[in-house]
Amino acid sequence: MKVPSGPSSGSSSNGPPGYRGSRLTLLALAFALGIALAREMPPEFLWGLIATGWLGLLLAFLSRKRFPKAMMGFILMVMFALGGAWCIVRLSQVSPMDLAAQLDDTNRLVHVKGIALETPRRRDRTSGSMGQFDYRAASMNFPLRVEALVDQQGRDHRIHGSILVRVSETIAPLKPGDRIEAKGFLSAPSRPSNPGEFDYRFLSRAKGLAGTLHVPTRELLVVMPASRQGVGFAYRQWRESLQQRAGGWLLSNLPDDEAGQRDVLLKALLLGQREMGQDELTESFRRLGLAHLMAISGLHLGVLAGFVLLILRLLAIPTRRHGLFIIVIVLVYLFLVEVRMPVMRAGVMTIASSLALVFGRHLKVSGLVALSAILLLAWRPDQLFTPGFQLSFGVVLGIVHFAPTFRRRWFGRPDLLVSSTLQMLGQWAMTALAITATAWMFATPITVYHFGVVSPMAVPMS
């Protein structure tokens, strides 16, 4: 892959150093800006955004020959309108038959029927440092695809939507695809109580959850095992079984001394599995500015891909096959870990870069990262507002565009013709310091905004 090394990379157009020629980065920024502004727009603005997009597309077509520079501006207008329109359609439009359209701000006693989508997992009610002050007990949580609401006369009313079932007691094991009947209090995501507070309605809508069903006792939950499993649910069960086996393989033959935090840390670092007792570890990593290590991300997949690439080169396998091997290994790994947005971001970026090896193309890292951002925002536009997405793409783009400039101004250009191992290690150390300092400068405003934490030790610890 071809990484821009400073102001000389890219076209000769005016602009800040490092951004010249990075058209995909500009497109990603326009798409993200449309999503950010559409979050505050009422649904009625949808048709205005659609009209803006068509107008920009028409102007770009008309100016493609006589005004090529203006054409790029019109394309950015199209991406802005596309991001805003998609955000409204994805997160604001609700079908009348959707369960979310029938919920208000009050708790509602309901009797629902549906199908379990995942195996229940035990969760603390409040995580992090404030968990010690939560008097409520842990609960068993699982998503449920609702198929009907049952009225007081016992009649079913067809409806669709998904909810999170939270049972305040331990329950018998159930599998994805089992039919569920549950009674409890159904509540919609809470509205922000203060200006600037996080809007959980937005996050729940993005996850496809209409609300949360609070079931106080296990007796109010009836499980009817499915006699026949569909292909989708059979796949979910098989995948969950392999994930549990992978956790067992990881911890097998390890000594039993002080196994608690060690096992939790290993599962988090290598398989992305969250276990009871992880909150204390996560809080410690967050104070040091290393919380990103507790989630499977680009660092983990980068190490995996680099290790596979090293083995393939030692075996003298043709270069174009390297990308195929890496893609297969990454897909298998994504199959074994819990699918969360950090690992999905890393997976998309790793597979996209491996495709460059397959086809023998040289891709700019900035374009690769920007394309991955556009694809992920098209799938989950809500991720734009999460700290994980902002840290992943904001910090990486900052490193790509500005770290070479800082490296050159602080220490000079890298000397690739050093004559000793010590000098080579010195060059690597200077490059590493420029990269970590750049990452810290871009990450600090994001961490301050979301967590209120400044971590000066993040530079040397990284």
Short mmCIF file of C-alpha atoms in Angstrom, two decimals:
data_model
loop_
_atom_site.label_atom_id
_atom_site.label_comp_id
_atom_site.label_asym_id
_atom_site.label_seq_id
_atom_site.Cartn_x
_atom_site.Cartn_y
_atom_site.Cartn_z
CA MET A 1 0.00 0.00 0.00
CA LYS A 2 1.16 3.49 -0.72
CA VAL A 3 1.13 5.79 2.26
CA PRO A 4 1.33 9.55 1.67
CA SER A 5 4.60 10.74 3.11
CA GLY A 6 4.01 14.47 3.31
CA PRO A 7 2.98 17.51 1.35
CA SER A 8 4.42 16.18 -1.87
CA SER A 9 1.95 13.29 -2.07
CA GLY A 10 -1.26 13.82 -4.00
CA SER A 11 -2.21 16.39 -6.60
CA SER A 12 -1.03 19.96 -6.82
CA SER A 13 -4.33 21.48 -5.76
CA ASN A 14 -4.38 23.97 -2.94
CA GLY A 15 -5.20 22.78 0.54
CA PRO A 16 -3.63 21.69 3.78
CA PRO A 17 -0.61 19.45 3.48
CA GLY A 18 -1.58 15.81 3.51
CA TYR A 19 -5.09 16.40 2.16
CA ARG A 20 -4.09 17.01 -1.45
CA GLY A 21 -5.68 14.47 -3.69
CA SER A 22 -7.53 12.72 -0.82
CA ARG A 23 -10.89 12.81 -2.54
CA LEU A 24 -12.27 9.79 -0.73
CA THR A 25 -11.48 11.46 2.58
CA LEU A 26 -13.45 14.52 1.52
CA LEU A 27 -16.35 12.33 0.38
CA ALA A 28 -16.35 10.53 3.73
CA LEU A 29 -16.33 13.85 5.59
CA ALA A 30 -19.27 15.14 3.51
CA PHE A 31 -21.21 11.91 4.11
CA ALA A 32 -20.53 12.14 7.85
CA LEU A 33 -21.51 15.82 7.97
CA GLY A 34 -24.85 14.98 6.35
CA ILE A 35 -25.50 12.30 8.97
CA ALA A 36 -24.50 14.62 11.82
CA LEU A 37 -26.84 17.42 10.72
CA ALA A 38 -29.69 15.06 9.83
CA ARG A 39 -29.77 13.82 13.40
CA GLU A 40 -31.18 17.20 14.44
CA MET A 41 -33.56 17.48 11.46
CA PRO A 42 -37.24 16.52 11.54
CA PRO A 43 -38.26 13.68 9.18
CA GLU A 44 -39.96 16.22 6.88
CA PHE A 45 -36.53 17.35 5.66
CA LEU A 46 -36.09 14.02 3.86
CA TRP A 47 -37.56 15.23 0.57
CA GLY A 48 -35.47 18.39 0.66
CA LEU A 49 -32.30 16.32 1.04
CA ILE A 50 -33.35 14.04 -1.81
CA ALA A 51 -33.96 17.07 -4.04
CA THR A 52 -30.57 18.50 -3.03
CA GLY A 53 -28.89 15.24 -3.96
CA TRP A 54 -30.51 15.10 -7.40
CA LEU A 55 -29.64 18.75 -8.01
CA GLY A 56 -26.01 18.16 -7.10
CA LEU A 57 -25.88 15.10 -9.34
CA LEU A 58 -27.29 17.11 -12.28
CA LEU A 59 -24.85 19.98 -11.75
CA ALA A 60 -21.92 17.55 -11.46
CA PHE A 61 -22.91 15.97 -14.79
CA LEU A 62 -23.22 19.34 -16.54
CA SER A 63 -19.90 20.66 -15.21
CA ARG A 64 -17.80 17.54 -15.72
CA LYS A 65 -16.01 18.92 -18.82
CA ARG A 66 -15.94 22.69 -18.52
CA PHE A 67 -15.61 23.02 -14.73
CA PRO A 68 -13.94 19.86 -13.38
CA LYS A 69 -13.00 21.51 -10.07
CA ALA A 70 -16.59 22.60 -9.48
CA MET A 71 -17.74 19.05 -10.24
CA MET A 72 -15.98 17.82 -7.10
CA GLY A 73 -17.90 20.36 -5.03
CA PHE A 74 -21.20 19.17 -6.49
CA ILE A 75 -20.25 15.55 -5.77
CA LEU A 76 -19.58 16.53 -2.17
CA MET A 77 -23.05 18.09 -2.10
CA VAL A 78 -24.48 14.78 -3.32
CA MET A 79 -22.63 12.85 -0.59
CA PHE A 80 -23.85 15.32 2.05
CA ALA A 81 -27.46 14.93 0.93
CA LEU A 82 -27.10 11.16 0.64
CA GLY A 83 -25.77 10.88 4.21
CA GLY A 84 -28.52 13.06 5.62
CA ALA A 85 -31.32 11.31 3.73
CA TRP A 86 -30.05 7.85 4.68
CA CYS A 87 -29.80 8.87 8.35
CA ILE A 88 -33.42 10.02 8.38
CA VAL A 89 -34.66 6.90 6.58
CA ARG A 90 -32.63 4.55 8.74
CA LEU A 91 -33.19 6.14 12.14
CA SER A 92 -36.30 8.32 11.98
CA GLN A 93 -38.82 6.56 9.74
CA VAL A 94 -40.99 4.07 11.65
CA SER A 95 -43.64 1.79 10.14
CA PRO A 96 -47.12 1.94 11.79
CA MET A 97 -46.86 -1.81 12.37
CA ASP A 98 -43.53 -1.42 14.16
CA LEU A 99 -43.63 -1.86 17.92
CA ALA A 100 -41.59 1.35 18.34
CA ALA A 101 -44.46 3.39 16.87
CA GLN A 102 -46.79 2.28 19.68
CA LEU A 103 -44.56 3.08 22.65
CA ASP A 104 -44.49 6.31 24.62
CA ASP A 105 -42.49 7.55 27.61
CA THR A 106 -44.48 5.52 30.16
CA ASN A 107 -43.95 1.91 31.24
CA ARG A 108 -46.57 -0.39 29.80
CA LEU A 109 -47.57 -3.80 31.18
CA VAL A 110 -47.59 -6.18 28.21
CA HIS A 111 -47.76 -9.85 27.29
CA VAL A 112 -45.61 -10.60 24.24
CA LYS A 113 -44.83 -13.59 22.06
CA GLY A 114 -41.71 -13.88 19.99
CA ILE A 115 -38.50 -15.69 19.12
CA ALA A 116 -35.22 -15.45 21.04
CA LEU A 117 -32.38 -14.14 18.88
CA GLU A 118 -29.43 -14.91 21.19
CA THR A 119 -28.49 -16.91 24.24
CA PRO A 120 -29.10 -14.93 27.48
CA ARG A 121 -26.05 -13.24 29.01
CA ARG A 122 -25.58 -12.06 32.56
CA ARG A 123 -24.98 -8.32 32.81
CA ASP A 124 -24.48 -5.86 35.65
CA ARG A 125 -27.10 -3.14 35.76
CA THR A 126 -24.43 -0.41 35.94
CA SER A 127 -20.88 -0.87 34.69
CA GLY A 128 -17.75 1.09 35.40
CA SER A 129 -16.77 2.94 38.56
CA MET A 130 -20.39 3.82 39.41
CA GLY A 131 -21.45 0.16 39.52
CA GLN A 132 -20.61 -0.11 43.23
CA PHE A 133 -23.41 2.32 44.02
CA ASP A 134 -26.09 0.43 42.06
CA TYR A 135 -28.35 -1.43 44.47
CA ARG A 136 -30.02 -3.42 41.70
CA ALA A 137 -29.00 -7.01 41.06
CA ALA A 138 -27.51 -8.28 37.82
CA SER A 139 -29.93 -9.44 35.13
CA MET A 140 -30.15 -11.95 32.30
CA ASN A 141 -30.47 -10.14 28.96
CA PHE A 142 -31.29 -11.34 25.47
CA PRO A 143 -32.89 -9.80 22.35
CA LEU A 144 -36.36 -10.97 21.36
CA ARG A 145 -38.04 -10.64 17.98
CA VAL A 146 -41.65 -9.83 18.83
CA GLU A 147 -44.34 -11.41 16.70
CA ALA A 148 -47.53 -10.62 18.63
CA LEU A 149 -48.97 -8.67 21.54
CA VAL A 150 -51.56 -10.52 23.63
CA ASP A 151 -54.51 -8.52 24.95
CA GLN A 152 -56.50 -9.15 28.16
CA GLN A 153 -58.84 -11.54 26.34
CA GLY A 154 -55.90 -13.68 25.17
CA ARG A 155 -56.09 -12.63 21.52
CA ASP A 156 -52.92 -12.15 19.50
CA HIS A 157 -52.32 -8.91 17.63
CA ARG A 158 -49.64 -9.24 14.97
CA ILE A 159 -46.80 -6.75 15.18
CA HIS A 160 -43.11 -6.67 14.36
CA GLY A 161 -40.08 -5.29 16.08
CA SER A 162 -37.32 -6.34 18.44
CA ILE A 163 -36.87 -5.66 22.15
CA LEU A 164 -34.29 -6.37 24.83
CA VAL A 165 -35.65 -8.73 27.48
CA ARG A 166 -34.15 -8.14 30.93
CA VAL A 167 -34.99 -10.80 33.54
CA SER A 168 -34.10 -9.92 37.14
CA GLU A 169 -33.47 -13.56 38.08
CA THR A 170 -31.42 -16.39 36.62
CA ILE A 171 -33.31 -18.40 34.01
CA ALA A 172 -32.97 -21.80 32.39
CA PRO A 173 -30.73 -21.91 29.30
CA LEU A 174 -32.44 -21.17 26.00
CA LYS A 175 -31.21 -21.17 22.43
CA PRO A 176 -31.66 -18.83 19.48
CA GLY A 177 -34.89 -19.79 17.74
CA ASP A 178 -36.77 -20.85 20.87
CA ARG A 179 -40.26 -19.40 21.18
CA ILE A 180 -40.81 -17.10 24.15
CA GLU A 181 -43.84 -15.81 26.03
CA ALA A 182 -43.10 -13.09 28.54
CA LYS A 183 -44.99 -10.66 30.75
CA GLY A 184 -43.48 -7.51 32.11
CA PHE A 185 -43.14 -3.76 31.84
CA LEU A 186 -42.17 -2.53 28.37
CA SER A 187 -40.47 0.86 28.23
CA ALA A 188 -39.18 2.93 25.36
CA PRO A 189 -35.62 4.31 25.46
CA SER A 190 -35.44 7.29 27.79
CA ARG A 191 -35.36 10.82 26.45
CA PRO A 192 -32.47 13.14 27.36
CA SER A 193 -33.31 14.81 30.66
CA ASN A 194 -30.74 17.60 30.18
CA PRO A 195 -29.40 19.44 27.12
CA GLY A 196 -26.40 17.65 25.69
CA GLU A 197 -27.21 14.34 27.40
CA PHE A 198 -26.89 11.21 25.32
CA ASP A 199 -30.07 10.24 23.46
CA TYR A 200 -30.59 6.51 23.99
CA ARG A 201 -33.55 6.53 21.59
CA PHE A 202 -31.14 7.15 18.75
CA LEU A 203 -28.87 4.28 19.79
CA SER A 204 -31.74 1.83 20.30
CA ARG A 205 -33.26 2.68 16.93
CA ALA A 206 -29.92 2.03 15.27
CA LYS A 207 -29.69 -1.37 16.93
CA GLY A 208 -33.22 -2.19 15.82
CA LEU A 209 -34.57 -2.30 19.39
CA ALA A 210 -37.95 -0.73 20.12
CA GLY A 211 -37.49 -0.83 23.89
CA THR A 212 -36.72 -2.93 26.95
CA LEU A 213 -39.01 -5.49 28.57
CA HIS A 214 -38.38 -5.73 32.32
CA VAL A 215 -39.45 -9.18 33.59
CA PRO A 216 -39.29 -9.22 37.42
CA THR A 217 -39.37 -13.01 37.98
CA ARG A 218 -38.51 -16.12 35.98
CA GLU A 219 -42.07 -17.42 36.36
CA LEU A 220 -43.27 -14.70 33.96
CA LEU A 221 -41.03 -16.09 31.20
CA VAL A 222 -42.12 -19.22 29.35
CA VAL A 223 -39.70 -20.95 26.99
CA MET A 224 -40.94 -23.36 24.31
CA PRO A 225 -38.01 -25.06 22.55
CA ALA A 226 -38.39 -25.00 18.78
CA SER A 227 -38.91 -28.41 17.22
CA ARG A 228 -37.34 -27.30 13.94
CA GLN A 229 -34.68 -24.67 13.52
CA GLY A 230 -34.42 -22.40 10.52
CA VAL A 231 -31.12 -21.99 8.72
CA GLY A 232 -30.45 -18.61 10.34
CA PHE A 233 -31.05 -19.82 13.90
CA ALA A 234 -29.09 -23.03 13.30
CA TYR A 235 -26.19 -20.88 12.14
CA ARG A 236 -26.45 -18.70 15.29
CA GLN A 237 -26.40 -21.77 17.55
CA TRP A 238 -23.44 -23.30 15.72
CA ARG A 239 -21.51 -20.03 15.90
CA GLU A 240 -22.21 -19.55 19.61
CA SER A 241 -21.09 -23.13 20.27
CA LEU A 242 -17.79 -22.56 18.44
CA GLN A 243 -17.24 -19.28 20.32
CA GLN A 244 -17.66 -21.07 23.64
CA ARG A 245 -15.28 -23.81 22.53
CA ALA A 246 -12.74 -21.20 21.45
CA GLY A 247 -12.87 -19.71 24.94
CA GLY A 248 -12.32 -23.16 26.42
CA TRP A 249 -9.37 -23.87 24.10
CA LEU A 250 -7.83 -20.50 25.01
CA LEU A 251 -7.88 -21.21 28.75
CA SER A 252 -7.07 -24.90 28.64
CA ASN A 253 -3.84 -26.11 30.30
CA LEU A 254 -3.33 -22.80 32.09
CA PRO A 255 -2.48 -22.79 35.81
CA ASP A 256 -5.35 -22.19 38.21
CA ASP A 257 -3.50 -19.61 40.32
CA GLU A 258 -5.05 -16.14 40.02
CA ALA A 259 -7.14 -17.29 37.09
CA GLY A 260 -9.89 -14.70 37.54
CA GLN A 261 -8.52 -11.47 36.05
CA ARG A 262 -6.12 -13.38 33.80
CA ASP A 263 -8.95 -15.32 32.13
CA VAL A 264 -11.11 -12.21 31.77
CA LEU A 265 -8.21 -10.30 30.21
CA LEU A 266 -7.30 -13.08 27.78
CA LYS A 267 -10.87 -13.49 26.57
CA ALA A 268 -11.23 -9.73 26.10
CA LEU A 269 -7.92 -9.26 24.27
CA LEU A 270 -8.06 -12.32 22.00
CA LEU A 271 -11.76 -13.15 21.54
CA GLY A 272 -13.53 -9.92 22.46
CA GLN A 273 -15.71 -11.78 24.97
CA ARG A 274 -17.05 -9.79 27.89
CA GLU A 275 -17.10 -11.55 31.24
CA MET A 276 -18.19 -10.67 34.75
CA GLY A 277 -15.38 -8.78 36.47
CA GLN A 278 -14.16 -7.00 33.35
CA ASP A 279 -15.41 -3.56 34.44
CA GLU A 280 -12.59 -3.12 36.97
CA LEU A 281 -9.96 -4.00 34.38
CA THR A 282 -11.55 -1.73 31.78
CA GLU A 283 -11.59 1.16 34.24
CA SER A 284 -7.87 0.70 34.92
CA PHE A 285 -7.05 0.59 31.20
CA ARG A 286 -9.21 3.68 30.62
CA ARG A 287 -7.32 5.70 33.25
CA LEU A 288 -4.07 4.92 31.43
CA GLY A 289 -5.52 5.83 28.04
CA LEU A 290 -5.28 2.20 26.87
CA ALA A 291 -8.96 1.25 26.90
CA HIS A 292 -8.76 0.52 23.16
CA LEU A 293 -6.71 -2.57 23.95
CA MET A 294 -9.70 -4.16 25.68
CA ALA A 295 -11.72 -4.27 22.45
CA ILE A 296 -10.78 -6.20 19.33
CA SER A 297 -9.74 -3.46 16.92
CA GLY A 298 -7.28 -2.60 14.18
CA LEU A 299 -4.28 -3.29 16.42
CA HIS A 300 -5.36 -6.89 17.05
CA LEU A 301 -6.24 -7.67 13.45
CA GLY A 302 -3.13 -5.84 12.26
CA VAL A 303 -0.93 -8.08 14.41
CA LEU A 304 -2.80 -11.16 13.17
CA ALA A 305 -2.54 -10.12 9.50
CA GLY A 306 1.14 -9.23 9.89
CA PHE A 307 1.93 -12.58 11.49
CA VAL A 308 0.12 -14.45 8.69
CA LEU A 309 1.93 -12.32 6.09
CA LEU A 310 5.30 -13.11 7.68
CA ILE A 311 4.63 -16.86 7.56
CA LEU A 312 3.48 -16.67 3.93
CA ARG A 313 6.65 -14.83 2.91
CA LEU A 314 8.83 -17.36 4.74
CA LEU A 315 7.04 -20.12 2.81
CA ALA A 316 7.72 -18.27 -0.49
CA ILE A 317 4.04 -18.23 -1.48
CA PRO A 318 3.29 -15.90 -4.45
CA THR A 319 2.52 -12.35 -3.39
CA ARG A 320 -0.95 -12.14 -4.92
CA ARG A 321 -2.06 -15.11 -2.84
CA HIS A 322 -1.09 -13.36 0.38
CA GLY A 323 -4.25 -11.25 0.31
CA LEU A 324 -6.48 -14.31 -0.14
CA PHE A 325 -4.91 -16.09 2.84
CA ILE A 326 -5.27 -12.99 5.03
CA ILE A 327 -8.93 -12.55 4.02
CA VAL A 328 -9.71 -16.18 4.88
CA ILE A 329 -7.94 -15.95 8.26
CA VAL A 330 -9.67 -12.65 9.11
CA LEU A 331 -13.11 -14.05 8.19
CA VAL A 332 -12.53 -17.11 10.37
CA TYR A 333 -11.41 -14.88 13.22
CA LEU A 334 -14.47 -12.63 12.84
CA PHE A 335 -16.59 -15.77 12.98
CA LEU A 336 -15.11 -16.72 16.37
CA VAL A 337 -15.17 -13.33 18.12
CA GLU A 338 -18.20 -11.42 19.30
CA VAL A 339 -19.29 -9.07 16.53
CA ARG A 340 -18.98 -5.49 17.74
CA MET A 341 -18.35 -2.32 15.81
CA PRO A 342 -14.61 -2.01 16.61
CA VAL A 343 -13.88 -5.46 15.23
CA MET A 344 -16.17 -4.85 12.25
CA ARG A 345 -14.31 -1.63 11.45
CA ALA A 346 -10.98 -3.41 11.68
CA GLY A 347 -12.25 -6.34 9.62
CA VAL A 348 -13.53 -4.14 6.79
CA MET A 349 -10.27 -2.19 6.64
CA THR A 350 -8.10 -5.33 6.74
CA ILE A 351 -10.09 -7.11 4.03
CA ALA A 352 -10.11 -4.00 1.82
CA SER A 353 -6.32 -3.67 2.12
CA SER A 354 -5.90 -7.39 1.40
CA LEU A 355 -7.91 -6.98 -1.80
CA ALA A 356 -5.21 -4.54 -2.94
CA LEU A 357 -2.68 -7.37 -2.59
CA VAL A 358 -4.93 -9.74 -4.51
CA PHE A 359 -5.29 -7.43 -7.49
CA GLY A 360 -1.76 -6.02 -7.31
CA ARG A 361 -2.93 -2.45 -6.81
CA HIS A 362 -1.34 0.32 -4.75
CA LEU A 363 -3.93 2.02 -2.58
CA LYS A 364 -3.56 5.15 -0.49
CA VAL A 365 -4.18 4.41 3.16
CA SER A 366 -6.28 7.58 3.48
CA GLY A 367 -8.58 6.42 0.69
CA LEU A 368 -8.80 2.93 2.17
CA VAL A 369 -9.76 4.26 5.61
CA ALA A 370 -12.26 6.74 4.14
CA LEU A 371 -13.91 4.04 2.00
CA SER A 372 -14.22 1.79 5.06
CA ALA A 373 -15.82 4.66 6.99
CA ILE A 374 -18.39 5.26 4.23
CA LEU A 375 -19.30 1.55 4.09
CA LEU A 376 -19.72 1.29 7.86
CA LEU A 377 -21.77 4.50 8.08
CA ALA A 378 -24.00 3.21 5.30
CA TRP A 379 -24.63 0.13 7.43
CA ARG A 380 -24.86 1.85 10.84
CA PRO A 381 -25.07 5.67 10.59
CA ASP A 382 -25.44 5.90 14.37
CA GLN A 383 -21.79 4.86 14.74
CA LEU A 384 -20.69 8.35 13.74
CA PHE A 385 -21.62 9.57 17.23
CA THR A 386 -19.84 6.83 19.17
CA PRO A 387 -16.36 7.37 20.64
CA GLY A 388 -15.12 4.10 19.14
CA PHE A 389 -15.87 5.18 15.57
CA GLN A 390 -14.46 8.66 16.10
CA LEU A 391 -11.29 7.32 17.67
CA SER A 392 -10.80 4.62 15.04
CA PHE A 393 -11.19 6.74 11.94
CA GLY A 394 -10.30 10.16 13.30
CA VAL A 395 -7.04 9.01 14.84
CA VAL A 396 -6.05 6.82 11.87
CA LEU A 397 -6.71 9.60 9.35
CA GLY A 398 -4.79 12.00 11.58
CA ILE A 399 -1.82 9.63 11.66
CA VAL A 400 -1.90 9.07 7.90
CA HIS A 401 -2.09 12.76 6.99
CA PHE A 402 -0.06 14.45 9.73
CA ALA A 403 2.35 11.96 11.35
CA PRO A 404 4.79 12.06 8.37
CA THR A 405 4.86 15.86 8.59
CA PHE A 406 5.52 15.81 12.34
CA ARG A 407 8.20 13.15 11.87
CA ARG A 408 10.00 15.28 9.29
CA ARG A 409 9.79 18.52 11.28
CA TRP A 410 10.81 17.01 14.62
CA PHE A 411 13.49 14.51 13.57
CA GLY A 412 14.00 15.00 9.82
CA ARG A 413 13.15 12.55 7.08
CA PRO A 414 13.63 8.84 7.88
CA ASP A 415 17.10 7.65 6.94
CA LEU A 416 16.62 4.33 5.13
CA LEU A 417 20.38 3.83 4.62
CA VAL A 418 21.53 3.60 8.24
CA SER A 419 24.59 1.41 8.73
CA SER A 420 23.91 -0.25 12.08
CA THR A 421 21.13 -1.98 13.98
CA LEU A 422 21.27 0.63 16.74
CA GLN A 423 20.74 3.46 14.25
CA MET A 424 17.86 1.54 12.65
CA LEU A 425 16.20 1.12 16.07
CA GLY A 426 16.68 4.83 16.65
CA GLN A 427 14.89 5.64 13.39
CA TRP A 428 12.03 3.34 14.34
CA ALA A 429 11.80 4.94 17.79
CA MET A 430 11.56 8.45 16.33
CA THR A 431 8.85 7.34 13.90
CA ALA A 432 6.95 5.57 16.69
CA LEU A 433 7.12 8.68 18.87
CA ALA A 434 5.79 10.89 16.05
CA ILE A 435 2.93 8.45 15.41
CA THR A 436 1.90 8.04 19.06
CA ALA A 437 2.11 11.79 19.69
CA THR A 438 -0.06 12.46 16.64
CA ALA A 439 -2.56 9.83 17.77
CA TRP A 440 -2.67 11.39 21.23
CA MET A 441 -3.32 14.87 19.84
CA PHE A 442 -6.26 13.67 17.77
CA ALA A 443 -7.62 11.29 20.42
CA THR A 444 -7.49 13.69 23.38
CA PRO A 445 -10.38 16.00 22.29
CA ILE A 446 -12.56 12.93 21.65
CA THR A 447 -11.77 11.29 25.00
CA VAL A 448 -12.27 14.57 26.85
CA TYR A 449 -15.68 15.08 25.21
CA HIS A 450 -16.95 11.54 25.80
CA PHE A 451 -15.18 10.49 29.01
CA GLY A 452 -13.77 13.66 30.57
CA VAL A 453 -10.33 12.02 30.76
CA VAL A 454 -6.89 13.29 29.70
CA SER A 455 -4.18 10.60 29.59
CA PRO A 456 -0.66 12.05 29.14
CA MET A 457 0.81 8.59 29.74
CA ALA A 458 -0.94 7.28 26.60
CA VAL A 459 1.98 8.38 24.39
CA PRO A 460 4.79 6.39 26.08
CA MET A 461 2.45 3.51 27.07
CA SER A 462 1.31 3.06 23.46
#
